[in-house]
mmCIF file of C-alpha atoms and ligand atoms in Angstrom:
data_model
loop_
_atom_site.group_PDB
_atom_site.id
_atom_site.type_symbol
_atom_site.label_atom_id
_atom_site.label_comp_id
_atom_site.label_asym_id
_atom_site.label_seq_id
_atom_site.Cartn_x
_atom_site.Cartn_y
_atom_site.Cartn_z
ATOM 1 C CA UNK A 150 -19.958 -11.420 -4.187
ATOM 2 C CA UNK A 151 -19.983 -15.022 -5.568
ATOM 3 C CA UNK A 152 -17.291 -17.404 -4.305
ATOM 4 C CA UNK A 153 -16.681 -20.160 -6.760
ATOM 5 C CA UNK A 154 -15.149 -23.405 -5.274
ATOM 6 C CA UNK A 155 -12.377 -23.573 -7.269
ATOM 7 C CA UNK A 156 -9.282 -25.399 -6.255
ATOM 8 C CA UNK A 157 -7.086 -24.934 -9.564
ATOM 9 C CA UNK A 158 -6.214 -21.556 -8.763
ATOM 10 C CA UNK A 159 -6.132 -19.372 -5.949
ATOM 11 C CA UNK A 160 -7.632 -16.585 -6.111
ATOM 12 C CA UNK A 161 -8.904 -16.505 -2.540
ATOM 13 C CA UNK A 162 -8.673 -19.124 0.269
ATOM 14 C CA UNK A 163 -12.289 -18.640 0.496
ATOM 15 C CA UNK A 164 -12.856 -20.623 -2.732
ATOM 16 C CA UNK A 165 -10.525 -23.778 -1.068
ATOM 17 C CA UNK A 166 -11.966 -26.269 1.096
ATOM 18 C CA UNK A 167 -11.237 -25.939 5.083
ATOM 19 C CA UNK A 168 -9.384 -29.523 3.919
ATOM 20 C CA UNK A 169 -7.376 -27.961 1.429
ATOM 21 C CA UNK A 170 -6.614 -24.925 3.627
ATOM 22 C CA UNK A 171 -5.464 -27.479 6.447
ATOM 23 C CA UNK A 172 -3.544 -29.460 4.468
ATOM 24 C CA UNK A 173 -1.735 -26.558 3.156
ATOM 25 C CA UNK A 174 -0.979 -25.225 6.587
ATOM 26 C CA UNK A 175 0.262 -28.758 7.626
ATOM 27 C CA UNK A 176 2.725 -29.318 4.827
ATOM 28 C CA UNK A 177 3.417 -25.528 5.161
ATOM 29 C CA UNK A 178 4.492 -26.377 8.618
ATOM 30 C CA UNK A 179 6.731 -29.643 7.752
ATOM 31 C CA UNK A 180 8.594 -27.526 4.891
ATOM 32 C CA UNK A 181 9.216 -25.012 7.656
ATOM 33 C CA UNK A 182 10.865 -27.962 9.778
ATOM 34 C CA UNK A 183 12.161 -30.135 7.283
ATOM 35 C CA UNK A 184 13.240 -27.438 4.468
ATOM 36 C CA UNK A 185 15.317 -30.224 2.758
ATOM 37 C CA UNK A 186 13.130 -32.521 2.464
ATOM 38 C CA UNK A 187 11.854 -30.854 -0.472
ATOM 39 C CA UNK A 188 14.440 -29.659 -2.257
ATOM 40 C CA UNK A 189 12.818 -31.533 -5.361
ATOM 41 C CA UNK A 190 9.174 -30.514 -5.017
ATOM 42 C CA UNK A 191 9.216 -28.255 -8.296
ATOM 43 C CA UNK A 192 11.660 -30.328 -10.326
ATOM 44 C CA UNK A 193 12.896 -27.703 -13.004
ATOM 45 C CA UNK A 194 9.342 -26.627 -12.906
ATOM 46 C CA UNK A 195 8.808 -22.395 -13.861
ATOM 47 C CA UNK A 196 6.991 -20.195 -12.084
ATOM 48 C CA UNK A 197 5.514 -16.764 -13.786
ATOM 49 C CA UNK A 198 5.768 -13.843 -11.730
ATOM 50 C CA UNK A 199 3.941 -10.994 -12.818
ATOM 51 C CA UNK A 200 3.851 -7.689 -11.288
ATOM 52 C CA UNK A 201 2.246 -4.731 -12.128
ATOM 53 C CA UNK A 202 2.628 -3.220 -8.757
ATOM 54 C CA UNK A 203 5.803 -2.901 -6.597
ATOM 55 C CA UNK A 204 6.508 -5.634 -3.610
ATOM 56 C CA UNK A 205 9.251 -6.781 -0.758
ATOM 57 C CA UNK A 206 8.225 -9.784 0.569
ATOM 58 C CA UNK A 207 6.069 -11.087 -2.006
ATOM 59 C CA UNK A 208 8.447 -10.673 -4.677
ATOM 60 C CA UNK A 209 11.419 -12.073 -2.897
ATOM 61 C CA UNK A 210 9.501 -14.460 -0.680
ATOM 62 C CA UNK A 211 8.014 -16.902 -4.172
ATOM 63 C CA UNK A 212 11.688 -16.106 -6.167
ATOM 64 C CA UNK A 213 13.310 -17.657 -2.550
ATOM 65 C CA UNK A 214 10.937 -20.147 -2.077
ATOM 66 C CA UNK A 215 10.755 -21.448 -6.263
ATOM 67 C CA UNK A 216 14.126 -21.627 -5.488
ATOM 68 C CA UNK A 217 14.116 -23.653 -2.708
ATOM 69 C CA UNK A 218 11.966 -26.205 -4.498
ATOM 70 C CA UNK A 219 14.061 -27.034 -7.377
ATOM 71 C CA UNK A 220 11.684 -24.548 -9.547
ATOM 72 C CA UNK A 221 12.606 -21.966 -11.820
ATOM 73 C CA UNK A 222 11.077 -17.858 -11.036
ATOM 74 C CA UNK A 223 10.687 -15.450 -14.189
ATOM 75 C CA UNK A 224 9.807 -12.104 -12.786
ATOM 76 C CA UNK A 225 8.056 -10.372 -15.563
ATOM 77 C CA UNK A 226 7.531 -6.831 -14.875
ATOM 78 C CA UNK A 227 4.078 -5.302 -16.645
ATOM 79 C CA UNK A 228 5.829 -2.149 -17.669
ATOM 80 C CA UNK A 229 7.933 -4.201 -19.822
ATOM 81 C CA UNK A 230 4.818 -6.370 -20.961
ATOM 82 C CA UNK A 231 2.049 -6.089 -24.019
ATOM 83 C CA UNK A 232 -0.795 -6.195 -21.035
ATOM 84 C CA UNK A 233 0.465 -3.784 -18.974
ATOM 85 C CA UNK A 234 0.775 -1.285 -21.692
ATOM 86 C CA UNK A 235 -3.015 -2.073 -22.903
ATOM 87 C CA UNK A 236 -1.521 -3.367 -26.198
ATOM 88 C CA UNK A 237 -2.472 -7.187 -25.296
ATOM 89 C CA UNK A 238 -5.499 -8.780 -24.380
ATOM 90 C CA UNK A 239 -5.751 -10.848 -20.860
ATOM 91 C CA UNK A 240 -6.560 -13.821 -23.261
ATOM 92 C CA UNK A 241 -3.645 -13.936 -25.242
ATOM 93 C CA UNK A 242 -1.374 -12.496 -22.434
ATOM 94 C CA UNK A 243 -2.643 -15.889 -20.412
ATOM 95 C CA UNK A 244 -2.474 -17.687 -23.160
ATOM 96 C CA UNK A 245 0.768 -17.283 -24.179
ATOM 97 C CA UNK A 246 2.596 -17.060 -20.609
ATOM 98 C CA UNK A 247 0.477 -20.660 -19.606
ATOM 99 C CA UNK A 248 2.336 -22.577 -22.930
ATOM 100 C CA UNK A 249 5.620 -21.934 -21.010
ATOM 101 C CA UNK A 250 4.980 -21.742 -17.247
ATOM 102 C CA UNK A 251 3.684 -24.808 -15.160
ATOM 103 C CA UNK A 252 2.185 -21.689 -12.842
ATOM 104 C CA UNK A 253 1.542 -18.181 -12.878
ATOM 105 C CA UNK A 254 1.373 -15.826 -9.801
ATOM 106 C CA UNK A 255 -0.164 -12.423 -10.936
ATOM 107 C CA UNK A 256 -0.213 -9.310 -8.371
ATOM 108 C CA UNK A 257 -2.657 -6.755 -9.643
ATOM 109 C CA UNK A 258 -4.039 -4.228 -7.662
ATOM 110 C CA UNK A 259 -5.544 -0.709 -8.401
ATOM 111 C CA UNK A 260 -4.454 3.086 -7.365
ATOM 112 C CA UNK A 261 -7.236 3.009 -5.034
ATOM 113 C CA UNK A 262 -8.661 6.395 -5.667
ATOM 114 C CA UNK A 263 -9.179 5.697 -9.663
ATOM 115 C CA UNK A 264 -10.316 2.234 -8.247
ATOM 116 C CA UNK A 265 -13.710 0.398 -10.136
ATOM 117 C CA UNK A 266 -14.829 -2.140 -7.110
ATOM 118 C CA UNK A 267 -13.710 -5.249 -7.741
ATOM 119 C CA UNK A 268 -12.267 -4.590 -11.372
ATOM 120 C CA UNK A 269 -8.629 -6.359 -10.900
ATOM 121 C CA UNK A 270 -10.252 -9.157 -9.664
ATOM 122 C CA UNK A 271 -12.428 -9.667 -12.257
ATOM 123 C CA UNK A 272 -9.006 -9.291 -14.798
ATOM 124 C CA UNK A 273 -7.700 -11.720 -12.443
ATOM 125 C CA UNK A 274 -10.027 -14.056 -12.878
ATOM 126 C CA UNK A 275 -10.444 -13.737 -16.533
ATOM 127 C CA UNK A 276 -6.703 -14.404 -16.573
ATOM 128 C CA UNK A 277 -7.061 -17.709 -14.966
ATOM 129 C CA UNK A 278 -9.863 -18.549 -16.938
ATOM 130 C CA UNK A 279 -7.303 -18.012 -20.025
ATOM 131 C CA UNK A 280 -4.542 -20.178 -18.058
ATOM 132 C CA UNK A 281 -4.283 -23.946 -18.546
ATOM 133 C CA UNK A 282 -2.130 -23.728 -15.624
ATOM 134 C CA UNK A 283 -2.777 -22.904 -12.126
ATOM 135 C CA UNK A 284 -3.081 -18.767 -11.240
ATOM 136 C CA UNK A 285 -1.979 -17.630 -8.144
ATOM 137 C CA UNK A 286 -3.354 -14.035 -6.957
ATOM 138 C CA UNK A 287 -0.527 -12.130 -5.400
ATOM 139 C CA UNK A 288 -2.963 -9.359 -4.200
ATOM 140 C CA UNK A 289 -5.909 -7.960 -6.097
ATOM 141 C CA UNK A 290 -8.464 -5.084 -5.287
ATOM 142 C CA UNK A 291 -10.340 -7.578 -2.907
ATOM 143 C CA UNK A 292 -8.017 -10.480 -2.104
ATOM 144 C CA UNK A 293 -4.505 -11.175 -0.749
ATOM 145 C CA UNK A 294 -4.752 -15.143 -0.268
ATOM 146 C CA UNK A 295 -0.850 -15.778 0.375
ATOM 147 C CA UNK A 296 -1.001 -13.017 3.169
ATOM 148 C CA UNK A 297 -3.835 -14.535 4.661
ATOM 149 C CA UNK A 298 -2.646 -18.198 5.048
ATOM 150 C CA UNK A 299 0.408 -16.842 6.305
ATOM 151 C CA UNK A 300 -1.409 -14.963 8.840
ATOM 152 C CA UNK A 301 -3.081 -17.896 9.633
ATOM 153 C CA UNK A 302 -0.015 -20.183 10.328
ATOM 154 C CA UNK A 303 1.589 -17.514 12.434
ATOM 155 C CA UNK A 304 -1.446 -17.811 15.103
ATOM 156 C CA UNK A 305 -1.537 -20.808 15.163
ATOM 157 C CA UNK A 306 2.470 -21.055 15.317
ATOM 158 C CA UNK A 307 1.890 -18.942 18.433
ATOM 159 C CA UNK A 308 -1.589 -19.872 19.638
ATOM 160 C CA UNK A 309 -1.817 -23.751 19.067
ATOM 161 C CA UNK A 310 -5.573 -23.428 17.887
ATOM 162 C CA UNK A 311 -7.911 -21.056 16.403
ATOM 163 C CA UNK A 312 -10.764 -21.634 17.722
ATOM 164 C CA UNK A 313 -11.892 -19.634 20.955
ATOM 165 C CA UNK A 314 -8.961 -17.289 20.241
ATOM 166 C CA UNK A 315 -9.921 -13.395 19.602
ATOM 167 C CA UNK A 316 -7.906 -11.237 16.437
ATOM 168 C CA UNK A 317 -8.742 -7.803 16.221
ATOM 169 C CA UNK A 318 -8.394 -6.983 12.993
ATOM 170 C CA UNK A 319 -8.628 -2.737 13.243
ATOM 171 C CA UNK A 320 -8.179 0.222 10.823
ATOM 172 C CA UNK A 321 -5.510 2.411 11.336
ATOM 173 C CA UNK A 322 -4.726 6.177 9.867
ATOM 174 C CA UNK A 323 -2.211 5.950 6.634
ATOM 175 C CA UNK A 324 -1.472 9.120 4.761
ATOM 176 C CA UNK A 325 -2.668 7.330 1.417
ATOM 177 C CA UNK A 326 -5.910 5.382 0.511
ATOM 178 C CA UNK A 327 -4.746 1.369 0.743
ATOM 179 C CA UNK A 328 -6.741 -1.416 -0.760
ATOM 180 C CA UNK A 329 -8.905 -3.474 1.108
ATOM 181 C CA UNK A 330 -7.130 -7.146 -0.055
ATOM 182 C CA UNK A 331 -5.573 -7.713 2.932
ATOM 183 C CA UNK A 332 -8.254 -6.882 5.501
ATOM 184 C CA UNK A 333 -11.374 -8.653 3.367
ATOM 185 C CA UNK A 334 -9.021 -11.675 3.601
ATOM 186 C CA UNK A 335 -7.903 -12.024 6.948
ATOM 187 C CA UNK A 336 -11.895 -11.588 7.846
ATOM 188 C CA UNK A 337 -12.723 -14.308 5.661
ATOM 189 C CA UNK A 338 -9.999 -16.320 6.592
ATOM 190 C CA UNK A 339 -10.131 -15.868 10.811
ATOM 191 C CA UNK A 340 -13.915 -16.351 10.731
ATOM 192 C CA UNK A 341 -13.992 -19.726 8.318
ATOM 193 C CA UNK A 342 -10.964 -21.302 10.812
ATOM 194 C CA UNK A 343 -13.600 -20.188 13.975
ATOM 195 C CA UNK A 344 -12.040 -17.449 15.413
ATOM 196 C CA UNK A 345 -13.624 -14.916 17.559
ATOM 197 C CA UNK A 346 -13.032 -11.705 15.095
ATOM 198 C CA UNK A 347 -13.597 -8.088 16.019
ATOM 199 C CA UNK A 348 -13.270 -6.082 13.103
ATOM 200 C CA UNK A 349 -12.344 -2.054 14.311
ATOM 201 C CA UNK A 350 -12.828 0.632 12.065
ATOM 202 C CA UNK A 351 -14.212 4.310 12.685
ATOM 203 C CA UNK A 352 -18.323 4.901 12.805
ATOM 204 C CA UNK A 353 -18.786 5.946 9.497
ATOM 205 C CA UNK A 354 -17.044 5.350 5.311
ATOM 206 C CA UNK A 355 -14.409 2.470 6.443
ATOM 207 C CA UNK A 356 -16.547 -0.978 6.507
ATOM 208 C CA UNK A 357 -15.407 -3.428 4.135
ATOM 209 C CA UNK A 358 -17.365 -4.313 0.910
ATOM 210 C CA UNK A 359 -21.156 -5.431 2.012
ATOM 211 C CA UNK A 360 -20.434 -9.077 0.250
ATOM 212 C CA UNK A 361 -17.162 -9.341 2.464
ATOM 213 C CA UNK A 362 -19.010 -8.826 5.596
ATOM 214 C CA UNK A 363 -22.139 -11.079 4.444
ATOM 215 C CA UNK A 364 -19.483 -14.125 4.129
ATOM 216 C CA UNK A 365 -17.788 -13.249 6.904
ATOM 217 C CA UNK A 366 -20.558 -13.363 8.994
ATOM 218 C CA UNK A 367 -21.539 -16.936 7.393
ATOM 219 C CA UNK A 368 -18.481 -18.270 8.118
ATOM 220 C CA UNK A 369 -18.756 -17.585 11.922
ATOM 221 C CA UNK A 370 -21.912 -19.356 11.546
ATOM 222 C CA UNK A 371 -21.338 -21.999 10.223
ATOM 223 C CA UNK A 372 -17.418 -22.224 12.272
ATOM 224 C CA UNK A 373 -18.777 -21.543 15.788
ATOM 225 C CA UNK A 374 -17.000 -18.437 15.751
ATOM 226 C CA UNK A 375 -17.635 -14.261 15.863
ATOM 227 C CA UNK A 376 -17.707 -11.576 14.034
ATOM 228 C CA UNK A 377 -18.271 -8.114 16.463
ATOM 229 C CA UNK A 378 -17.660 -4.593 15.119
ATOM 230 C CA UNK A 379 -16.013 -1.840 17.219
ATOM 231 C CA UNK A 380 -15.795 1.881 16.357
ATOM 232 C CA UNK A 381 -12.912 2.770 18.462
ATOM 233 C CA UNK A 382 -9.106 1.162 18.246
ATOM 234 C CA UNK A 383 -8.767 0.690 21.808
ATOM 235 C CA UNK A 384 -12.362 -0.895 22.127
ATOM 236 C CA UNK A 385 -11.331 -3.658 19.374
ATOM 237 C CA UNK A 386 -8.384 -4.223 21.456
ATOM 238 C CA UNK A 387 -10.170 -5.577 24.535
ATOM 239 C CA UNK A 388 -9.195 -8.651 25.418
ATOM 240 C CA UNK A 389 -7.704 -9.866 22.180
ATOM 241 C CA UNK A 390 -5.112 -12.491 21.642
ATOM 242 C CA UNK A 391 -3.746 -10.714 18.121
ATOM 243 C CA UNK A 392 -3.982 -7.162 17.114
ATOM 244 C CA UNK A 393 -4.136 -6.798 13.301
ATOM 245 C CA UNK A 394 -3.635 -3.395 12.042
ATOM 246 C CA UNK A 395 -3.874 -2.383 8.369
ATOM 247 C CA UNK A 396 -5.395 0.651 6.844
ATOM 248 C CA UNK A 397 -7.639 0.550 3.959
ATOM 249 C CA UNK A 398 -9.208 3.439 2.041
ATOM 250 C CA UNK A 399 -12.610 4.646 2.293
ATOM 251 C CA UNK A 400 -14.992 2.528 -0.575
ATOM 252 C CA UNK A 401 -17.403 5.804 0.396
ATOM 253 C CA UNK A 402 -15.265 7.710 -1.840
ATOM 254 C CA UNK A 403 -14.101 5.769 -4.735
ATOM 255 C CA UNK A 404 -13.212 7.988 -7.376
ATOM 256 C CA UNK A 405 -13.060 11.149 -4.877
ATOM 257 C CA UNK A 406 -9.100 11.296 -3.678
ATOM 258 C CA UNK A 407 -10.007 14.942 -2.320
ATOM 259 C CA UNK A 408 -13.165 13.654 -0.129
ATOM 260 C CA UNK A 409 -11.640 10.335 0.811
ATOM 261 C CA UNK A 410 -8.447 12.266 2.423
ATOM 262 C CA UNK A 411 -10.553 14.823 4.421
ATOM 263 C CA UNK A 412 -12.573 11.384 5.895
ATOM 264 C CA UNK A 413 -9.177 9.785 6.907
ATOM 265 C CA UNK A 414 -7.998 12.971 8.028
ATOM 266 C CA UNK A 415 -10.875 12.908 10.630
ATOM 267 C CA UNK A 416 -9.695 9.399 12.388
ATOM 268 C CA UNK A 417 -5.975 10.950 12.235
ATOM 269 C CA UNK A 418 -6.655 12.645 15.681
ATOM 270 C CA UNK A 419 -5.391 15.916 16.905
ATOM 271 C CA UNK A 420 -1.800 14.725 17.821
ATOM 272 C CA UNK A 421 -1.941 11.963 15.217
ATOM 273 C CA UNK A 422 -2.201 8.592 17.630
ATOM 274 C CA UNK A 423 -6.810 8.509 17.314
ATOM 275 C CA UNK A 424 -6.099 5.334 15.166
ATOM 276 C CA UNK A 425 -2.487 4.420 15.507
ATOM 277 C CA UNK A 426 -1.350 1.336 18.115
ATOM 278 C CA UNK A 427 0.144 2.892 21.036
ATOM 279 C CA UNK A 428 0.870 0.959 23.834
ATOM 280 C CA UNK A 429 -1.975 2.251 25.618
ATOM 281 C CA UNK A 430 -4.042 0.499 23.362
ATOM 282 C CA UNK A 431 -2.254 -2.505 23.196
ATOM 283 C CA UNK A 432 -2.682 -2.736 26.937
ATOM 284 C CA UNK A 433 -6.082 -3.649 27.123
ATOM 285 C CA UNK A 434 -5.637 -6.851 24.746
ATOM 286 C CA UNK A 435 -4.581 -10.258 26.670
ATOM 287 C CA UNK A 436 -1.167 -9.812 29.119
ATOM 288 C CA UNK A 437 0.460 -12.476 25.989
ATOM 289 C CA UNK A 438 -1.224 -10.683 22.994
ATOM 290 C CA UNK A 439 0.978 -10.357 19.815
ATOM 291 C CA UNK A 440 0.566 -7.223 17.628
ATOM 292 C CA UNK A 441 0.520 -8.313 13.493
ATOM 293 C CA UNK A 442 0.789 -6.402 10.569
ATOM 294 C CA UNK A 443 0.914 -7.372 6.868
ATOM 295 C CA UNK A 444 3.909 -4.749 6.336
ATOM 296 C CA UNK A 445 5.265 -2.331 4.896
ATOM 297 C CA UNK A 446 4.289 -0.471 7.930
ATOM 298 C CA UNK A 447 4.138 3.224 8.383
ATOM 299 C CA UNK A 448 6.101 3.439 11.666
ATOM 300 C CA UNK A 449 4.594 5.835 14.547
ATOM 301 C CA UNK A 450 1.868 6.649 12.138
ATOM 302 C CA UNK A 451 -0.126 3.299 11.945
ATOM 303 C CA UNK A 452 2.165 1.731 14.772
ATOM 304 C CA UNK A 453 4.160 3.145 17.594
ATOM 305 C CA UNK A 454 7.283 1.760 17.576
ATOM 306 C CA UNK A 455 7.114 0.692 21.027
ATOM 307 C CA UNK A 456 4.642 -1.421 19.813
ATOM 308 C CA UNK A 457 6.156 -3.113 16.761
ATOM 309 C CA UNK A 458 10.060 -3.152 18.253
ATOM 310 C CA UNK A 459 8.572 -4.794 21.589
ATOM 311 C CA UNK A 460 9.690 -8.200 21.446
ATOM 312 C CA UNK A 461 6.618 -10.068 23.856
ATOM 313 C CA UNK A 462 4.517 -8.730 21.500
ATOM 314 C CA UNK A 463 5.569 -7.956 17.814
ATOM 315 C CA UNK A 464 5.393 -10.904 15.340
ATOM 316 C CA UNK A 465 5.830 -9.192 12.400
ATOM 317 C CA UNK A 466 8.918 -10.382 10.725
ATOM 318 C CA UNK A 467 7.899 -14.253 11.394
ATOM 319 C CA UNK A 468 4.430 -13.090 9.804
ATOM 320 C CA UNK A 469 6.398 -12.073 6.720
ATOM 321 C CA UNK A 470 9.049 -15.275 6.949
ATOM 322 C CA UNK A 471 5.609 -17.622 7.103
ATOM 323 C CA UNK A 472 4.815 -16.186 3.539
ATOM 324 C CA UNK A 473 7.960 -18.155 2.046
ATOM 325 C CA UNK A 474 6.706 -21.631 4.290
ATOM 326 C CA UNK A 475 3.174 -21.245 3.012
ATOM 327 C CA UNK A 476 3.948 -20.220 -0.750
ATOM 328 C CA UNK A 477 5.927 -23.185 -1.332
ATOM 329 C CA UNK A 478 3.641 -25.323 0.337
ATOM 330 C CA UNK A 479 0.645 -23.693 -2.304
ATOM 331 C CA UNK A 480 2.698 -23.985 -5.324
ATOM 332 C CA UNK A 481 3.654 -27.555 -4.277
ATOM 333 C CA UNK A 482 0.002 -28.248 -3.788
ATOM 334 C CA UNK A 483 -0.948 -26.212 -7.356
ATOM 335 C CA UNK A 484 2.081 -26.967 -9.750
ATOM 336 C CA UNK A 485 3.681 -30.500 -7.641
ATOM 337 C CA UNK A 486 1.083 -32.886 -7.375
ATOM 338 C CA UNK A 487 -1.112 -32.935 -11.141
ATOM 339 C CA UNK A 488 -4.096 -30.401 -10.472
ATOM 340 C CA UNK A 489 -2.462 -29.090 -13.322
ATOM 341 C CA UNK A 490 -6.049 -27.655 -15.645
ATOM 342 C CA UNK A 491 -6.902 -29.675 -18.529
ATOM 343 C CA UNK A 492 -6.019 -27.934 -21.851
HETATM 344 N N1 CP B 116 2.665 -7.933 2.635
HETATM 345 C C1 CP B 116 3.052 -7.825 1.337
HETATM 346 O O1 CP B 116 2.392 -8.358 0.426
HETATM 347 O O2 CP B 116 4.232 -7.182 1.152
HETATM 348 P P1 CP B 116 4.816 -6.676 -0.242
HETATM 349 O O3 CP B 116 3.838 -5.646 -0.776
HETATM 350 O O4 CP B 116 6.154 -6.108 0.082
HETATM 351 O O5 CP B 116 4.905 -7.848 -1.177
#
């Protein structure tokens, strides 16, 4: 998996300088504080949003926070577009849209079962290629950058630092195949700031895409930070200061819905909690741990809701409030301050 170190777009936060990535957290922060003091940051600028999958807090989250800037959100639906029919190309579709939008946020990710590895991301970045404005990825096949940054801030909103503190980022039973974007990114991201990362999935058809785990592991290198795997829940759980669950499906079985469903069945467990947070679980993470999830959450399937309603631990809903701090503090960054690409 090639990285490019490209800080026009954002594709992933890999690709952005730990600078970059700081800075953005810091300003994120101050916008979070100091919400008016930016009421001007977009100045009449508009913002493309273009979906061709459905979203909460993404969605609402950038139209909010566009707002909040003095910007100007078109939520373009691919249903109702040329490109999401297959009657455009992703040239002229970028094109076009970057003659009338200072920045375009794309979300673009695959039914995982049908899904060619790393295919939306490639559109994604052909798109930007296209663009003479910044491209923002709003979730891909591989990537999730927006969710990632915002995970970010939240530990260190809770935690102070990153380094020396322990995430356990672990799989957890879902009735349907998820992508990976979330999970690749929070690994990249965790182990770049220097965290001490265990990364929890069951023995055999859930690891993350080999190039994922070869940067991952680079990045701990080169932070000063970990990367462990565990093969039980509880076992990633141990002693960790966050407990990040999101399922993913199983890349064993792209193409194969049947075959990837009888693997995931496996790790459901005989009463349905072998890979679900129960408290149990939670138990044997730090007295203060916090328990995280991306959302939308399958309740008492991926997380007991003893777990996710318990207010020492849950930080859920400021995880998904951080995504409107650190959005506008990316599309002040992109659209606000002339990294605008040349023509
Ligand atoms: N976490 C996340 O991206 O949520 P939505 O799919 O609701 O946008």
């Amino acid at each position: 998996m090639q990285f490019p170190s490209d800080e026009q777009d954002l594709i992933s936060a890999q690709e952005w300088s730990l600078e970059s990535i700081s800075r953005v957290l810091d300003l994120a922060a101050d916008m979070k504080a100091n919400p008016r003091g930016y009421y001007d940051a977009l100045d009449h600028k508009s913002i493309c949003l273009y979906f061709f999958n459905p979203s909460l807090r993404t969605r609402n989250s950038f139209e909010v926070g566009i707002n909040q800037l003095g910007g100007h959100g078109v939520f373009v639906d691919s249903k109702t577009s040329w490109l999401g029919q297959d009657s455009e190309s992703v040239k002229d579709t970028a094109s076009v849209l970057s003659r009338y939008f200072e920045l375009i946020a794309v979300r673009m990710f695959p039914n995982v079962v049908d899904w060619v590895p790393e295919r939306s991301n490639a559109l994604l970045r052909e798109f930007a290629r296209w663009s003479r404005v910044p491209v923002i990825n709003l979730e891909d096949d591989m990537f999730h950058p927006c969710q990632a940054l915002a995970d970010a801030f939240t530990m260190k909103e809770v935690a102070g630092r990153f380094k020396g503190k322990r995430v356990a980022v672990t799989w957890a039973y879902h009735p349907k195949p998820l992508p990976m974007a979330v999970p690749n990114s929070v690994l990249l991201l965790a182990t770049r700031l220097g965290m001490d990362v265990t990364l929890a999935r069951p023995e055999d058809g859930f690891d993350l895409p080999d190039g994922i785990m070869a940067t991952a592991r680079a990045n701990a290198k080169q932070s000063g930070g970990k990367l462990t795997i565990a093969t039980e829940m509880k076992d990633g759980c141990d002693g960790a200061d966050f407990v990040y669950v999101k399922s993913w499906g199983s890349k064993a079985f792209y193409g194969d819905a049947r075959g990837e469903k009888k693997l995931r069945m496996k790790y459901r467990g005989e009463d349905g909690t072998l890979w679900m947070l129960t408290p149990d679980k939670m138990a044997v993470a730090k007295p203060d741990a916090k328990f995280m999830h991306c959302l939308p959450v399958r309740r008492n399937i991926e997380v007991a809701d003893a777990v996710i309603d318990d207010e020492r631990r849950s930080i859920v809903y400021d995880e998904a409030e951080n995504r409107l701090h650190v959005q506008k503090a990316v599309m002040k960054v992109l659209a606000g301050e002339g990294t605008k690409k040349a023509a």
